[in-house]
PDB file of C-alpha atoms in Angstrom:
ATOM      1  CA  UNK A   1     -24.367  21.659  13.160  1.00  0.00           C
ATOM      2  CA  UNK A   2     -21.397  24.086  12.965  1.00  0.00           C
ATOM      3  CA  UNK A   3     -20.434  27.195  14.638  1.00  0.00           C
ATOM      4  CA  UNK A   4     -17.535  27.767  17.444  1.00  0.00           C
ATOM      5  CA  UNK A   5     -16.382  24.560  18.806  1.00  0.00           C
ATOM      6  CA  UNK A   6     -16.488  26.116  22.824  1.00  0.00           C
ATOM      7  CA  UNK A   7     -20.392  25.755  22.945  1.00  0.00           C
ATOM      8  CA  UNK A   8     -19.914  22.243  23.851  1.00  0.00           C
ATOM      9  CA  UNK A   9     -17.047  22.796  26.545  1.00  0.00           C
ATOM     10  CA  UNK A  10     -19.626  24.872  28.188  1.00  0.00           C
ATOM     11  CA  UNK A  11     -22.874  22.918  27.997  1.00  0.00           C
ATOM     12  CA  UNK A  12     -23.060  21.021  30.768  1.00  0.00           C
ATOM     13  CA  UNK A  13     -24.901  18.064  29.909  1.00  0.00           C
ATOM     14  CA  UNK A  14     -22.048  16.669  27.430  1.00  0.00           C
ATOM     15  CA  UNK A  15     -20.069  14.168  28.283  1.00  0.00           C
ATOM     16  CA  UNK A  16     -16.666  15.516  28.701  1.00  0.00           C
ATOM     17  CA  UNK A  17     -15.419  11.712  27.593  1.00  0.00           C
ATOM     18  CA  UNK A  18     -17.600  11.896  24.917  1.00  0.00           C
ATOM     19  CA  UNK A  19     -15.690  14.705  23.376  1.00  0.00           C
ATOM     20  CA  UNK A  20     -12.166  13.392  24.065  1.00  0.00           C
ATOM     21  CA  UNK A  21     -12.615  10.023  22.482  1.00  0.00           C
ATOM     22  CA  UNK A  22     -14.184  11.971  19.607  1.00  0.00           C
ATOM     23  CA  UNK A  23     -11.604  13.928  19.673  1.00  0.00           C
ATOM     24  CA  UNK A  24      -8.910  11.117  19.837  1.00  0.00           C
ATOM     25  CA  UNK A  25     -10.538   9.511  16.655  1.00  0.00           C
ATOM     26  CA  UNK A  26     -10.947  12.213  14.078  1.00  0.00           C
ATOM     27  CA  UNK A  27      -7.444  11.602  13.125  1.00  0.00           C
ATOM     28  CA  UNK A  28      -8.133   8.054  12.694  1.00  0.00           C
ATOM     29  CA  UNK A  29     -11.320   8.653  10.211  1.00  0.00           C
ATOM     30  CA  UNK A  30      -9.876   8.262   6.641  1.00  0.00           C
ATOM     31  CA  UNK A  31      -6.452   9.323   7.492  1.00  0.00           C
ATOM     32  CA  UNK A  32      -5.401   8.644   3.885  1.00  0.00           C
ATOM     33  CA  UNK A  33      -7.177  11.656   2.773  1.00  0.00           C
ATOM     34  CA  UNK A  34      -5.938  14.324   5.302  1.00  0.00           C
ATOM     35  CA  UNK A  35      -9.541  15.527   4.845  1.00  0.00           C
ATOM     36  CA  UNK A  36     -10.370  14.914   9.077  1.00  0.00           C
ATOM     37  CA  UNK A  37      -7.348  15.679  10.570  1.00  0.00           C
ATOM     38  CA  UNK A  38      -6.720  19.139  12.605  1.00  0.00           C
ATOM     39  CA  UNK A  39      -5.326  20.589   9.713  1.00  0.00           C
ATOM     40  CA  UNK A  40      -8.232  19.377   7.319  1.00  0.00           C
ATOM     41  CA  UNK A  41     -10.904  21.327   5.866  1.00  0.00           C
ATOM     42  CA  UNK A  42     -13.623  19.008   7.445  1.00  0.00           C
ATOM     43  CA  UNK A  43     -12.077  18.494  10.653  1.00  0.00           C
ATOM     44  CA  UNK A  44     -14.394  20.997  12.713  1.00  0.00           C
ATOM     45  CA  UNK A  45     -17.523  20.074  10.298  1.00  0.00           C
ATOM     46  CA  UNK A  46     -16.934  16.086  11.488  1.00  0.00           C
ATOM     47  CA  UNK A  47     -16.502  16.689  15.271  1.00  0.00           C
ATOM     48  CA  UNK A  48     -19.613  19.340  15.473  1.00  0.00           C
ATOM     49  CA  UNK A  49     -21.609  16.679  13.737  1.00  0.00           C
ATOM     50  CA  UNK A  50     -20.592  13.598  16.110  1.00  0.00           C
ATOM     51  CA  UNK A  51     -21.166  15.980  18.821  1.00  0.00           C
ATOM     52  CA  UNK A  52     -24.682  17.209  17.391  1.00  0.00           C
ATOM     53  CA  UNK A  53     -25.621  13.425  16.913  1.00  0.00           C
ATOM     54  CA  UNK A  54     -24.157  12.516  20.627  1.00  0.00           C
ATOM     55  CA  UNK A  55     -26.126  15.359  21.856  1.00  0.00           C
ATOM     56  CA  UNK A  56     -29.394  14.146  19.973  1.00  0.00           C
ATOM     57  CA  UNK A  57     -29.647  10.715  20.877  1.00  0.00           C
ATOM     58  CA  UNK A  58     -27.853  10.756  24.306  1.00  0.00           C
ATOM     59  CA  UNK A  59     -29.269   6.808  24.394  1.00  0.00           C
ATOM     60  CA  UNK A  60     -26.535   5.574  21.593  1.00  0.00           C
ATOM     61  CA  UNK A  61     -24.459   8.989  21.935  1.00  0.00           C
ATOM     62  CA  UNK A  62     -20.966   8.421  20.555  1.00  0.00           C
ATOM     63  CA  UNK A  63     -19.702   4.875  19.305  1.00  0.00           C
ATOM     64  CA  UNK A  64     -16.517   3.628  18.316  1.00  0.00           C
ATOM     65  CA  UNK A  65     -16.609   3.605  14.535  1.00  0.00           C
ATOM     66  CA  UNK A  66     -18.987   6.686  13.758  1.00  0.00           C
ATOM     67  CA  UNK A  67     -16.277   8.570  12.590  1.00  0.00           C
ATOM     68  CA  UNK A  68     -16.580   6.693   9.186  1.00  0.00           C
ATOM     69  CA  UNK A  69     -20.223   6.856   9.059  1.00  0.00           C
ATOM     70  CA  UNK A  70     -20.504  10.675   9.396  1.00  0.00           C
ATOM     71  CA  UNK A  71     -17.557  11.552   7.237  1.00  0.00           C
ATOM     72  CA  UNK A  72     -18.605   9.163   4.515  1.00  0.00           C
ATOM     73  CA  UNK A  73     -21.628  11.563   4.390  1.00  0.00           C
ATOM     74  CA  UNK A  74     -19.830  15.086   4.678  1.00  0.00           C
ATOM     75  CA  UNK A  75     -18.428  14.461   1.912  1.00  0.00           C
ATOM     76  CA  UNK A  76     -21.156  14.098  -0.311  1.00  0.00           C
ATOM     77  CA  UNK A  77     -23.486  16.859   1.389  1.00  0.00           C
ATOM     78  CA  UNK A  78     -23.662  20.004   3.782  1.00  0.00           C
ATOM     79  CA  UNK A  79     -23.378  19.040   7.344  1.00  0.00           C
ATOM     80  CA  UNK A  80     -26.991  19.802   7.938  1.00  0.00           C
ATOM     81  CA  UNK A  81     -28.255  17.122   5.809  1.00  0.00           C
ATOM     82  CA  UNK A  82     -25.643  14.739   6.519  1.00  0.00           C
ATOM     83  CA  UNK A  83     -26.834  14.897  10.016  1.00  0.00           C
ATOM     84  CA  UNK A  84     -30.538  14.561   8.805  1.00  0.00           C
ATOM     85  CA  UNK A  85     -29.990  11.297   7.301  1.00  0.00           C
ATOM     86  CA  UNK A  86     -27.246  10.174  10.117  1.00  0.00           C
ATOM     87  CA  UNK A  87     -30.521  10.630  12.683  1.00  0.00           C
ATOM     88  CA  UNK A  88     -32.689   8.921  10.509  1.00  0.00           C
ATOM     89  CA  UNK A  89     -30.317   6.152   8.944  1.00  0.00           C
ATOM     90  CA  UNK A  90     -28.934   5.094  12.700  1.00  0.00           C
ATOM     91  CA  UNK A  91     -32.488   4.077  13.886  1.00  0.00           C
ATOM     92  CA  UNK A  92     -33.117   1.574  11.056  1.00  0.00           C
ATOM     93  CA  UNK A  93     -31.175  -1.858   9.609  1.00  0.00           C
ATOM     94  CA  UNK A  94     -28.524  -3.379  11.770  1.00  0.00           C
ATOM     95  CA  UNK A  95     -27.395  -0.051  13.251  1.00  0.00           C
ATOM     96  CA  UNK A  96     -29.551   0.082  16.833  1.00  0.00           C
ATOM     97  CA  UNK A  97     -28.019  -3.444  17.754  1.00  0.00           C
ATOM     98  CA  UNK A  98     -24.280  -2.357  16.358  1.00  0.00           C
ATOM     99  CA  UNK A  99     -24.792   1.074  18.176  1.00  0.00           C
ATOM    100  CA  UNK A 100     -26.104  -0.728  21.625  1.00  0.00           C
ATOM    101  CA  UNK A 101     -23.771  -3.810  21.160  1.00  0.00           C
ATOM    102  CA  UNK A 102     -27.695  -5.620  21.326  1.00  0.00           C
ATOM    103  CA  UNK A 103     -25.726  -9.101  21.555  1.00  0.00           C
ATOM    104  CA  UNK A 104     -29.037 -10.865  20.909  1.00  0.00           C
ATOM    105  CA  UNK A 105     -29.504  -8.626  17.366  1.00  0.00           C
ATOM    106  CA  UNK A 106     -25.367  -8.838  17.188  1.00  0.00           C
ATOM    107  CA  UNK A 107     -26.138 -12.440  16.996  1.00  0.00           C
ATOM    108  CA  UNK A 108     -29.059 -13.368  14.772  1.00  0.00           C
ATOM    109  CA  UNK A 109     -27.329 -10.974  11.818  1.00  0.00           C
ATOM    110  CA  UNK A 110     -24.417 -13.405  12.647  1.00  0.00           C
ATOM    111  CA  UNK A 111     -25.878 -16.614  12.016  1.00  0.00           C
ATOM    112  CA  UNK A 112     -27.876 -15.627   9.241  1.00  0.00           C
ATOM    113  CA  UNK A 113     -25.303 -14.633   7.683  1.00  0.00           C
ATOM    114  CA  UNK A 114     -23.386 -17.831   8.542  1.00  0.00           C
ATOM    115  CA  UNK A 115     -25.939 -19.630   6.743  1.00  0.00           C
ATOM    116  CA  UNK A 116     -25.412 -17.568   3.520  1.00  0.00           C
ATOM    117  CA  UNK A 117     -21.458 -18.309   3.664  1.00  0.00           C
ATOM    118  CA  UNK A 118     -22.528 -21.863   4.379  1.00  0.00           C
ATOM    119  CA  UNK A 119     -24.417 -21.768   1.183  1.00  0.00           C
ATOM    120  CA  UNK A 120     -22.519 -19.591  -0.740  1.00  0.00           C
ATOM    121  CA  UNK A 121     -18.905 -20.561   0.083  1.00  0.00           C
ATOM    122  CA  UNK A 122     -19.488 -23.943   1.770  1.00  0.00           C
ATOM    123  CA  UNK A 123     -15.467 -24.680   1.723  1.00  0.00           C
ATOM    124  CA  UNK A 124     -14.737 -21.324   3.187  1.00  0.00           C
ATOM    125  CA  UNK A 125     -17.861 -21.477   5.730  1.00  0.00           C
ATOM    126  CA  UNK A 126     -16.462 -25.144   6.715  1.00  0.00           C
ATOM    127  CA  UNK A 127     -12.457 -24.041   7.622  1.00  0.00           C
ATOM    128  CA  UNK A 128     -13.713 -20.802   9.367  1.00  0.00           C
ATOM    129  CA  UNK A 129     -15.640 -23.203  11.877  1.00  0.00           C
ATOM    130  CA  UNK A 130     -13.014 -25.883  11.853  1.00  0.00           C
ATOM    131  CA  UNK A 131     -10.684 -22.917  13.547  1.00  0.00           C
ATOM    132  CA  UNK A 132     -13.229 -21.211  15.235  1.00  0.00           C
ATOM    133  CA  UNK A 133     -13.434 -18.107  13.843  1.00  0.00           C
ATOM    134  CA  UNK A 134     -16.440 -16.206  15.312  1.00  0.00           C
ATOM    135  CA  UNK A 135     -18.389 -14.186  12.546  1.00  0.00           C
ATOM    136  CA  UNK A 136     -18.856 -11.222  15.265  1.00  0.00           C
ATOM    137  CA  UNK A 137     -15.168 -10.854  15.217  1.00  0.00           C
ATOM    138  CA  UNK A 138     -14.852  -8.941  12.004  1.00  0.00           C
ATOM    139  CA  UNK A 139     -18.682  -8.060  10.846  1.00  0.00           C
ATOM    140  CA  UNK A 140     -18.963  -5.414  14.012  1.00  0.00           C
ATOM    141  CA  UNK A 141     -16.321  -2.936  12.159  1.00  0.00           C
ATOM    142  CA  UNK A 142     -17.475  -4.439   8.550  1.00  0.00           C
ATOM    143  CA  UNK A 143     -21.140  -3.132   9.100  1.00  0.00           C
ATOM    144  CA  UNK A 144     -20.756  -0.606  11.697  1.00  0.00           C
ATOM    145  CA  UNK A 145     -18.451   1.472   9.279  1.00  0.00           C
ATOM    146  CA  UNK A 146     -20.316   0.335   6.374  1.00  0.00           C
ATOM    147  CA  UNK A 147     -16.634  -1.497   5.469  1.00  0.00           C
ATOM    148  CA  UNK A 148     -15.783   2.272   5.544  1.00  0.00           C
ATOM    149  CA  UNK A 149     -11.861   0.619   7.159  1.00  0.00           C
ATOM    150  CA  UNK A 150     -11.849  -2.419   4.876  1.00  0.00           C
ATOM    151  CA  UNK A 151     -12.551  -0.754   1.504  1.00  0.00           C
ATOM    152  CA  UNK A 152     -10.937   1.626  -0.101  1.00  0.00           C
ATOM    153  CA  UNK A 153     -12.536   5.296  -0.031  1.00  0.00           C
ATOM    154  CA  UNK A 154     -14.190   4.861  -3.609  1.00  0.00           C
ATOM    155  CA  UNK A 155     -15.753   1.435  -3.471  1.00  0.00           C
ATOM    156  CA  UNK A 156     -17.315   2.212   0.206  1.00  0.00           C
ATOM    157  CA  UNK A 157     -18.879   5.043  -1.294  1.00  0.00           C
ATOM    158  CA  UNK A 158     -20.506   2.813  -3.631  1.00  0.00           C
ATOM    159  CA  UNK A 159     -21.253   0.070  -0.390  1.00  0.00           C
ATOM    160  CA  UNK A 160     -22.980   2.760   1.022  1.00  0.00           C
ATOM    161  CA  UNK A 161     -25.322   3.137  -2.037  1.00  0.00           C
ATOM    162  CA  UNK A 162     -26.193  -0.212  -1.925  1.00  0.00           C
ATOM    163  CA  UNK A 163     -27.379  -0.016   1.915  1.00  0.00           C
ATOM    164  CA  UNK A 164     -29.517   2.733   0.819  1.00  0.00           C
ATOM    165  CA  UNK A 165     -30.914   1.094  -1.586  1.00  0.00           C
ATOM    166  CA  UNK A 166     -31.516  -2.511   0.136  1.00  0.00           C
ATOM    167  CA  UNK A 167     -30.276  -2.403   3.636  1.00  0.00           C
ATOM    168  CA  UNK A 168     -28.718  -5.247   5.756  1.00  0.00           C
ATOM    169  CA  UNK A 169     -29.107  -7.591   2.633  1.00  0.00           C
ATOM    170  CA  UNK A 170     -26.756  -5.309   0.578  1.00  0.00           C
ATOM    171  CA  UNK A 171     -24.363  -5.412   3.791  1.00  0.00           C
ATOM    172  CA  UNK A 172     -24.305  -9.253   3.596  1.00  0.00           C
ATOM    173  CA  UNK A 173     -23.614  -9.276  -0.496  1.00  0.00           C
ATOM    174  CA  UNK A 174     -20.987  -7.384   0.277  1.00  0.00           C
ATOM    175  CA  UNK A 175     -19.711  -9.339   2.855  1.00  0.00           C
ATOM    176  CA  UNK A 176     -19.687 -12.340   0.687  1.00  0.00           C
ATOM    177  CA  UNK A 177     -17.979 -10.606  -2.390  1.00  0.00           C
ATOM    178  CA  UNK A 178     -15.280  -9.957   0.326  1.00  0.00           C
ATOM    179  CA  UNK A 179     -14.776 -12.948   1.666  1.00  0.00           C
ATOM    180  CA  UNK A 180     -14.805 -14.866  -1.736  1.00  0.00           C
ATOM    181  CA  UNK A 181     -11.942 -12.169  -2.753  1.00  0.00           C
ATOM    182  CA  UNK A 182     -10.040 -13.663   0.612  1.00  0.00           C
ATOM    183  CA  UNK A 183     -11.185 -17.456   0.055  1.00  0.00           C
ATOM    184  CA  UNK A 184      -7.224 -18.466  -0.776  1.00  0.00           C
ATOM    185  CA  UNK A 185      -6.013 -16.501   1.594  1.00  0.00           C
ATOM    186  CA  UNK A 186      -7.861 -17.701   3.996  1.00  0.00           C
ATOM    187  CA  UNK A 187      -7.912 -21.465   3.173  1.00  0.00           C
ATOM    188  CA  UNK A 188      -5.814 -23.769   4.715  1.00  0.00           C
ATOM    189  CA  UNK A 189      -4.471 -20.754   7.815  1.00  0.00           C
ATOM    190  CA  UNK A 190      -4.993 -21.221  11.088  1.00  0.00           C
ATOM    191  CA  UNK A 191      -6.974 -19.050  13.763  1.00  0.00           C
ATOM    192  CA  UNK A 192      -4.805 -16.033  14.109  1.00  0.00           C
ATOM    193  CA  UNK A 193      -4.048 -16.099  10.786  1.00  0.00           C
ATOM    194  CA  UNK A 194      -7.692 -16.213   9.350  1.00  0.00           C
ATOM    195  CA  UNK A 195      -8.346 -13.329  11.875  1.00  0.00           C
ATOM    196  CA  UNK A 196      -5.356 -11.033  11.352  1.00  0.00           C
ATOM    197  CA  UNK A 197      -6.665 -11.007   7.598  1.00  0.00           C
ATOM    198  CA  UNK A 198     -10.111 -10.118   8.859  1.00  0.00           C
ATOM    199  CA  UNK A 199      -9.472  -7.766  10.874  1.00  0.00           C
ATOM    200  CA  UNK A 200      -7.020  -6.178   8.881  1.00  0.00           C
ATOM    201  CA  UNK A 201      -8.551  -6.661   5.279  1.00  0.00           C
ATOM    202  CA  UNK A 202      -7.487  -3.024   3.847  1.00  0.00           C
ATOM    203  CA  UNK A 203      -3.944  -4.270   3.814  1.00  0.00           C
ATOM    204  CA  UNK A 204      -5.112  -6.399   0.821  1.00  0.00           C
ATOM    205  CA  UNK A 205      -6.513  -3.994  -1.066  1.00  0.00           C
ATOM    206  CA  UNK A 206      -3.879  -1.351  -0.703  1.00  0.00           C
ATOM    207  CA  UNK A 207      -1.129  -4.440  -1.148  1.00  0.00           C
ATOM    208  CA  UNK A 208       0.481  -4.497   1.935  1.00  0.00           C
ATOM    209  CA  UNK A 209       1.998  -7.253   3.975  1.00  0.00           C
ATOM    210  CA  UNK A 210       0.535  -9.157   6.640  1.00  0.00           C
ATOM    211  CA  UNK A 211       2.801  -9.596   9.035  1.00  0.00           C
ATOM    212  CA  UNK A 212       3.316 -11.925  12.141  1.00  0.00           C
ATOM    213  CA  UNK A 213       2.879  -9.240  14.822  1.00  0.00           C
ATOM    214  CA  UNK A 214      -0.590  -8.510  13.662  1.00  0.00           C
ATOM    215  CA  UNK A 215      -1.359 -12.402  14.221  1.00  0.00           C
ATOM    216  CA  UNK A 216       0.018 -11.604  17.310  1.00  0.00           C
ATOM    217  CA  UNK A 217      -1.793  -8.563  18.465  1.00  0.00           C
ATOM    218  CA  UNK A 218      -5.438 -10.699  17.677  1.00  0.00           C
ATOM    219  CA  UNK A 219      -4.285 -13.563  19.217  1.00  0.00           C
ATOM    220  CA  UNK A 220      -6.720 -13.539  22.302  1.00  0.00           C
ATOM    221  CA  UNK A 221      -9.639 -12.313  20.357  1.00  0.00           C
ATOM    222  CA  UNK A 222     -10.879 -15.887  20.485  1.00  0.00           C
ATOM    223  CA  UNK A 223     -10.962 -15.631  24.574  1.00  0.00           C
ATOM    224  CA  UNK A 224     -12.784 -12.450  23.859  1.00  0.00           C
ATOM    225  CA  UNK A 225     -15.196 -14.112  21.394  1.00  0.00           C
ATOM    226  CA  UNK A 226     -15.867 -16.463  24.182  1.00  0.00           C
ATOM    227  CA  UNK A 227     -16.332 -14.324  26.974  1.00  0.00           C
ATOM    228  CA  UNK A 228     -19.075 -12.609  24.950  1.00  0.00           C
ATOM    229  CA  UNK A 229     -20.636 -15.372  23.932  1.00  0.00           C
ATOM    230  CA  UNK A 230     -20.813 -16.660  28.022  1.00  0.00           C
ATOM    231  CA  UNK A 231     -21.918 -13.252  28.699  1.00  0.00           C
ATOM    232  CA  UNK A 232     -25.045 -12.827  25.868  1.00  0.00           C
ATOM    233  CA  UNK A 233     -26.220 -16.492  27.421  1.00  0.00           C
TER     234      UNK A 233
END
């Protein structure tokens, strides 16, 4: 990991798409710190690592969502052994079906972890069904980032100690802890409302309104939600 950024432009077994949506995110990875961005000190350390891991496992190569995972690590270590433990982490827990979009895996982390909402927050559990909120529609950026866009910077650090330490069963703890901080909020809304706060939980945390025109922008998630679940049949 490191060294001039050309090497890639001229190897020609990279995707050229590859590097342009990689390219397209870094801005988007932790944009509150200014750390990723082109005029950040770990802008060119985060792209040659999501190209070193692209180029490693050309099976999952570049997901949607990385960004988070690979940053969250360069800035507790060298890039080097971030991108140890990125090549070893990704092939264990939840992260093969996230990275593959497995729908099958996708969908037995889903319902078990229906079944601890169900147990755990059985009024919550019962309104999210009542509007038909799918559980896929907001755990795919939850886990896949490690909550790395729902938390703020400090307390994902500490989420991603606990998946070190006990894996998907720290990812579902956590996952309840949020959504028993949301309960009232999400009591009592309807669809596009329950989903808008979802999807958008770091508004919460940092304070900021939701607004109508996010309800709006997720309002055909639940065709999507649908279509996938027609599809994984």
């Amino acid at each position: 990991v490191g060294g001039e950024e050309e090497w890639v432009e001229d190897t020609p077994w990279m995707d050229k798409a590859t590097i342009r949506q990689i390219d397209l995110d870094l801005d988007r990875t932790f944009p509150e710190l200014g750390f990723f961005n082109r005029s950040g000190p770990y802008h060119v350390p985060l792209r040659d690592l999501l190209l070193a891991y692209a180029a490693y496992s050309p099976s999952i190569g570049y997901v949607q969502g990385m960004g988070y995972i690979a940053s969250s690590f360069l800035m507790y270590m060298d890039p080097p052994e971030a991108f140890t433990l990125m090549v070893n982490l990704l092939s264990q827990h939840h992260f093969p079906e996230f990275l593959l979009v497995d729908m099958d895996g996708i969908n037995r982390h889903a319902t078990a972890l229906d079944a601890h909402v169900a147990t755990h927050l059985p009024q919550l559990s019962r309104h999210l069904k009542k509007v038909q909120v799918d559980t896929r529609l907001y755990i795919l950026e939850w886990w896949m980032t490690v909550f790395g866009t729902v938390l703020p910077v400090e307390a994902s650090g500490v989420a991603w100690d606990l998946v070190l330490l006990d894996g998907v069963a720290a990812l579902v703890r956590i996952t309840l802890g949020v959504l028993h901080v949301l309960e009232d909020q999400l009591l009592d809304q309807s669809f596009e409302q329950c989903l808008t706060c979802l999807t958008h939980v770091e508004l919460w945390f940092t304070g900021e309104p939701h607004t109508d025109e996010g309800a709006s922008r997720d309002g055909d998630a639940r065709a999507r939600a649908n279509a996938d679940s027609s599809g994984a049949g």
